[in-house]
Structure formats: C-alpha cells, structure tokens
Coordinates of C-alpha atoms in Angstrom, one line a residue:
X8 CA -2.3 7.6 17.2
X9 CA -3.4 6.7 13.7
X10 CA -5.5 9.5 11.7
X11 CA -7.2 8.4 9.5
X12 CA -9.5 9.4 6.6
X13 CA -12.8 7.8 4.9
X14 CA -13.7 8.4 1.3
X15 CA -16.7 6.6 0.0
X16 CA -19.6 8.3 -1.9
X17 CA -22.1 5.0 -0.4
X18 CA -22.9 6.8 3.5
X19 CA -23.8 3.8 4.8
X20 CA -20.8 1.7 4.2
X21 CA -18.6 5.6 5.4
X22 CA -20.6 5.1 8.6
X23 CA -19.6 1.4 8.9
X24 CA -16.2 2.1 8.4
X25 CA -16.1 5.0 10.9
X26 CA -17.9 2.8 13.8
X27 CA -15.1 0.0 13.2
X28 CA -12.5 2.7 13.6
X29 CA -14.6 3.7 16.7
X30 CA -13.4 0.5 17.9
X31 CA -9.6 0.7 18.0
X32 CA -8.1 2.9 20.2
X33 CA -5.3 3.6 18.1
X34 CA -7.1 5.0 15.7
X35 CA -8.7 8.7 15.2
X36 CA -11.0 9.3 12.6
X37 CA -9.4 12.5 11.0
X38 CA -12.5 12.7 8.2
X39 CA -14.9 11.8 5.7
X40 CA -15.4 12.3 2.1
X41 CA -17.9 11.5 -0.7
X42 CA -15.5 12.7 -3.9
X43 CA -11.9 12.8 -4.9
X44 CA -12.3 16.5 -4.8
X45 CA -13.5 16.4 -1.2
X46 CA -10.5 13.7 -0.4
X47 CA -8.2 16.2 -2.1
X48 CA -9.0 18.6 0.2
X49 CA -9.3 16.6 3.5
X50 CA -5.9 15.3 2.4
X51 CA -4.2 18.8 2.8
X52 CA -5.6 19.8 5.4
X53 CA -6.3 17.2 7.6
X54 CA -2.5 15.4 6.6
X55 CA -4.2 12.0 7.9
X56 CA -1.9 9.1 8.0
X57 CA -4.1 6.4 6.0
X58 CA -6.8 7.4 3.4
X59 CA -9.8 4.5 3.0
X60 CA -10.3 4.7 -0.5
X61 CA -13.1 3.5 -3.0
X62 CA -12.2 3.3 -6.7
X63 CA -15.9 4.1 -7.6
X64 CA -16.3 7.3 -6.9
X65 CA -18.7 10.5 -8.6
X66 CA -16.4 12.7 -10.8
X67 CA -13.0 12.0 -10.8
X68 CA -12.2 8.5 -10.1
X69 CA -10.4 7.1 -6.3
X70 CA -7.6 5.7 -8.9
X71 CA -7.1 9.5 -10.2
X72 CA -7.2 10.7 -6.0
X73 CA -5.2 8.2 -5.0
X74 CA -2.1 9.4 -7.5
X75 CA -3.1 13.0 -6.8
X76 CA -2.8 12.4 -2.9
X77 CA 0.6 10.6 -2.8
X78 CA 1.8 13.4 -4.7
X79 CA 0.3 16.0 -2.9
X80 CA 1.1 14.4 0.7
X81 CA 3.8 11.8 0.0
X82 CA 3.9 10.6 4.1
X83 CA 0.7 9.6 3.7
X84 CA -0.7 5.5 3.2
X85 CA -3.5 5.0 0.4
X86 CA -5.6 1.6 1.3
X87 CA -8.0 0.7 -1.3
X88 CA -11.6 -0.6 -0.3
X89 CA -13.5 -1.7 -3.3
X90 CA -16.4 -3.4 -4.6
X91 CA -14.2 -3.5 -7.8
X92 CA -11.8 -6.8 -8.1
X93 CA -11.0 -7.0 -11.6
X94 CA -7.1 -7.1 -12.2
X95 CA -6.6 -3.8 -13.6
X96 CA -8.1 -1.8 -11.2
X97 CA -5.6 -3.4 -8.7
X98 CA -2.6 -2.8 -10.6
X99 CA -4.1 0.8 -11.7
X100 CA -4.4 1.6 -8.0
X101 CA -1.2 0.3 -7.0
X102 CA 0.7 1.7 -9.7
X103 CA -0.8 5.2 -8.2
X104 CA 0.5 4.7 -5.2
X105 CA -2.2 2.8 -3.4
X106 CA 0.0 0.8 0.0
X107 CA -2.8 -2.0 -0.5
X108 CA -6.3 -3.6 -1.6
X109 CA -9.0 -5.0 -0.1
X110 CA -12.5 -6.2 -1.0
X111 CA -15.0 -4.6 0.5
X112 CA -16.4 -8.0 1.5
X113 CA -14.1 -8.8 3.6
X114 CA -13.8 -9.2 7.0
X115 CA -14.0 -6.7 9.9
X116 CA -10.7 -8.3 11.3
X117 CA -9.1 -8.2 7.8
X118 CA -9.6 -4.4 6.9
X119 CA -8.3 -3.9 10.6
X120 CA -5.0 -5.5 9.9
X121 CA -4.7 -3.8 6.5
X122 CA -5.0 -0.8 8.0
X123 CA -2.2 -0.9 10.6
X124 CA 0.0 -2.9 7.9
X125 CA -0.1 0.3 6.1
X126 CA -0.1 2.7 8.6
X127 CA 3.2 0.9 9.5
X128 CA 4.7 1.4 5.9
X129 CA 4.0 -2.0 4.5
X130 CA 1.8 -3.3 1.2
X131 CA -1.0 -5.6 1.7
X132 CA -3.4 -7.3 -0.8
X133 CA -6.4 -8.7 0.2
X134 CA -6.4 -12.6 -0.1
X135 CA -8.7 -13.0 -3.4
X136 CA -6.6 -10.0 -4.6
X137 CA -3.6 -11.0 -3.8
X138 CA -4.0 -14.9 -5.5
X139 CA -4.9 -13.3 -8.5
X140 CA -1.9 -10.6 -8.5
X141 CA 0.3 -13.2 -8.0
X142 CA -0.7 -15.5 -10.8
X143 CA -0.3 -12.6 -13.3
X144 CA 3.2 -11.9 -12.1
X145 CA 6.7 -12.9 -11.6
X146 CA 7.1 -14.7 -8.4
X147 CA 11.0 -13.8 -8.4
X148 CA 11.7 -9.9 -8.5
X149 CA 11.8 -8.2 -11.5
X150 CA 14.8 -5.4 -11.3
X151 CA 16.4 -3.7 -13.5
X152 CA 19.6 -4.7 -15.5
X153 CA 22.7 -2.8 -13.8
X154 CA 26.3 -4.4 -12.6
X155 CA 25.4 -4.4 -8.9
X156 CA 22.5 -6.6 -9.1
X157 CA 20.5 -7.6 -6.1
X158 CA 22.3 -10.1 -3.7
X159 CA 20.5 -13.6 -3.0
X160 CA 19.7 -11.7 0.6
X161 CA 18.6 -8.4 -0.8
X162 CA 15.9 -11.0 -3.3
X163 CA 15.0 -12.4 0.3
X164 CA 14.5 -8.9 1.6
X165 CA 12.3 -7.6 -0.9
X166 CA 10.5 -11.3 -1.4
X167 CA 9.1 -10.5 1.9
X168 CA 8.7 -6.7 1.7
X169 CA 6.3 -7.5 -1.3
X170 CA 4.5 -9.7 0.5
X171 CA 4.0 -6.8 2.8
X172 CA 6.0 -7.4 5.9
X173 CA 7.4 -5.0 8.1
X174 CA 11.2 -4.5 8.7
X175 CA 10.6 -6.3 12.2
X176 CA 8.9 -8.8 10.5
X177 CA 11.1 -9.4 8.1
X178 CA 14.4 -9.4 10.6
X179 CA 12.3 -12.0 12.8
X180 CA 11.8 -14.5 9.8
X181 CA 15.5 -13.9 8.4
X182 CA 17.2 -14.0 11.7
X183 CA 18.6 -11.1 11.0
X184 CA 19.0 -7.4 13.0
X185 CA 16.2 -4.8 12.5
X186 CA 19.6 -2.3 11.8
X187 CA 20.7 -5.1 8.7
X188 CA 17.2 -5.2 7.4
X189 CA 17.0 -1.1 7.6
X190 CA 20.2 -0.9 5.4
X191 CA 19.1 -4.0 3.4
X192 CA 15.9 -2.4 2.3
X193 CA 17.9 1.1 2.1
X194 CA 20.1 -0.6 -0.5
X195 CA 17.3 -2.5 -2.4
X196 CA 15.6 1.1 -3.1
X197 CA 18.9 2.4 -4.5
X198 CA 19.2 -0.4 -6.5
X199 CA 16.0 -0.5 -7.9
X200 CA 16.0 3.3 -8.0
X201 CA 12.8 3.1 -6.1
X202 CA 11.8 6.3 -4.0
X203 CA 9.9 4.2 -1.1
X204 CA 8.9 0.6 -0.3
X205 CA 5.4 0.4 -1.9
X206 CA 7.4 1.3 -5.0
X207 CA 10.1 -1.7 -4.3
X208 CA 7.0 -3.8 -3.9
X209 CA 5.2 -3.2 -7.3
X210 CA 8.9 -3.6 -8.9
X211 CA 9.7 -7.1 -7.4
X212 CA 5.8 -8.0 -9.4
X213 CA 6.6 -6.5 -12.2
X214 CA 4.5 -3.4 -11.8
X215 CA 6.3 -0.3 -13.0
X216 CA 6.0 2.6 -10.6
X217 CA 3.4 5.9 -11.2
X218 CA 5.1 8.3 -12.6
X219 CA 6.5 11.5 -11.6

C-alpha cells in the first residue's frame, strides 16, 4: 500500500487529487495539507511514502518543503504538481530533492503513472517538462572527473535511470539481470558520489545535487 500525502493551498484541486487516489486501490490517502508548515508536520508524523506537492504555496514556498522533507524523512518520494512550468522552478525543485514534475494540466492517467514511478524509486518529468529540461541539458551524463570513470554500460544504466526507469525496466531494455543492474546502479552512485538515484538522475543532466 502506497501512503500518500496532498499538499495544495487550492481545496478544490486537494479534493480532486484525493478522489483520483480514491480510485486506486493501492493507494491510501495518508493526509492533506494547505502550507509547508502543515506538510512539515504531516511528513513526521504521518511518514507517507509520496508527498503531492505544489510549488505555490502561502508562507514558505513547496520548493523550501520539499528540501526540508527529504531531509527530515529521506525514504520518502516528493512529486511536484504545479501550475508553475518555467525552467527554474523545475530545476529548483529537483535540485531539492523533488523524484518528479508534473503540470497540473495534465492528465488523470499521467499523474497516476508519476505517482507509482516515484513511489517505486524512479524520476519522472512530465512531457512538456521534460522536452524542455532536456533541451537545456547534456544529453550524455555529466560526472565527475576521477580515474574510474563510468563504463560505456554504467552511461547506459544511468541514461535510462534519468529517464526515470526502474531497475526492472532497465534490465528488461538492456537484457541484462535485475542482480547486474542492482550492482550497476550501486556502482554508478559511488562513482558519482551520489547518495540515492534521484540524485544520479539530476547529475547525468547536469543538475548538481541539494546540498547537505
């Protein structure tokens, strides 16, 4: 069961969000929230497995609760869902730690699939996001300059892990074992000194990782 939280200060759009969950069996809606501070809070206590976030939010912004919650409960996914699609505020929310970004304008079926992308540890960017990330970004990785340099297998690895695929996902497209991929991607994060596989995600675009 996926729990999940809602943080919106607009109720109307909260309640839509909550009746879609309604619809997915696998989900449980853990909570709702109207402010960062009230997120905050749900976040601790409730330890949900995704948080819906806005950016817009009264007081402290959902960029500023997003970096708070990843720090404060480190297991748990951060998906964006904004009105807001201007280029900073997707790398400002992914550099906090957000797993992923959608527009709020989009589609019942696509939110649904963001959300369990995230909830099963992968990054996802919502088409018009994702077109324009891309275009303002390497489309090779970016890593670091050290003597044990990524292989040509571990670029594949990571290629696809930025594009937000899942370890199954990425065995079934490489041909590979889900046990190699595990110890590819556990090799990839050393390398990149990266502490989980959103961060390995913003480094193969070039984004450099919140800091600690």
């Amino acid at each position: 069961m996926t729990r999940v939280l809602i943080v919106d200060d607009h109720p109307v759009f909260r309640d839509g969000l909550a009746g879609l969950l309604a619809t997915l069996p696998e989900v449980e809606i853990a909570g709702m929230a109207g402010t960062a501070e009230e997120a905050l809070a749900a976040v601790s206590q409730a330890a949900p497995d995704v948080v819906l976030m806005d950016i817009n939010l009264p007081g402290a912004s959902g960029v500023e609760a997003t970096r708070q919650a990843t720090q404060v409960a480190p297991a748990t996914a951060v998906l964006v869902i904004s009105m807001v699609d201007d280029d900073d505020s997707v790398f400002a929310a992914m550099a906090a730690g957000a797993r992923g970004y959608v527009l709020k304008g989009a589609s019942a079926a696509e939110i649904t699939a963001a959300l369990r992308t995230v909830a099963a540890g992968g990054a996802v960017f919502g088409a018009g996001v994702a077109s324009r990330l891309l275009a303002r970004t390497p489309a090779r990785p970016s890593v670091p300059a050290r003597p044990d340099d990524l292989t040509t297998r571990e670029r594949e690895v990571l290629d696809l892990l930025a594009e937000g695929a899942s370890n199954r996902q990425i065995a079934r497209s490489l041909g590979l074992s889900l046990k190699t991929v595990q110890n590819h991607v556990s090799r990839i994060l050393d390398k990149l000194q990266a502490a989980d596989r959103t961060q390995a995600a913003l480094r193969a675009r070039g984004i450099p990782p919140p800091p600690h």
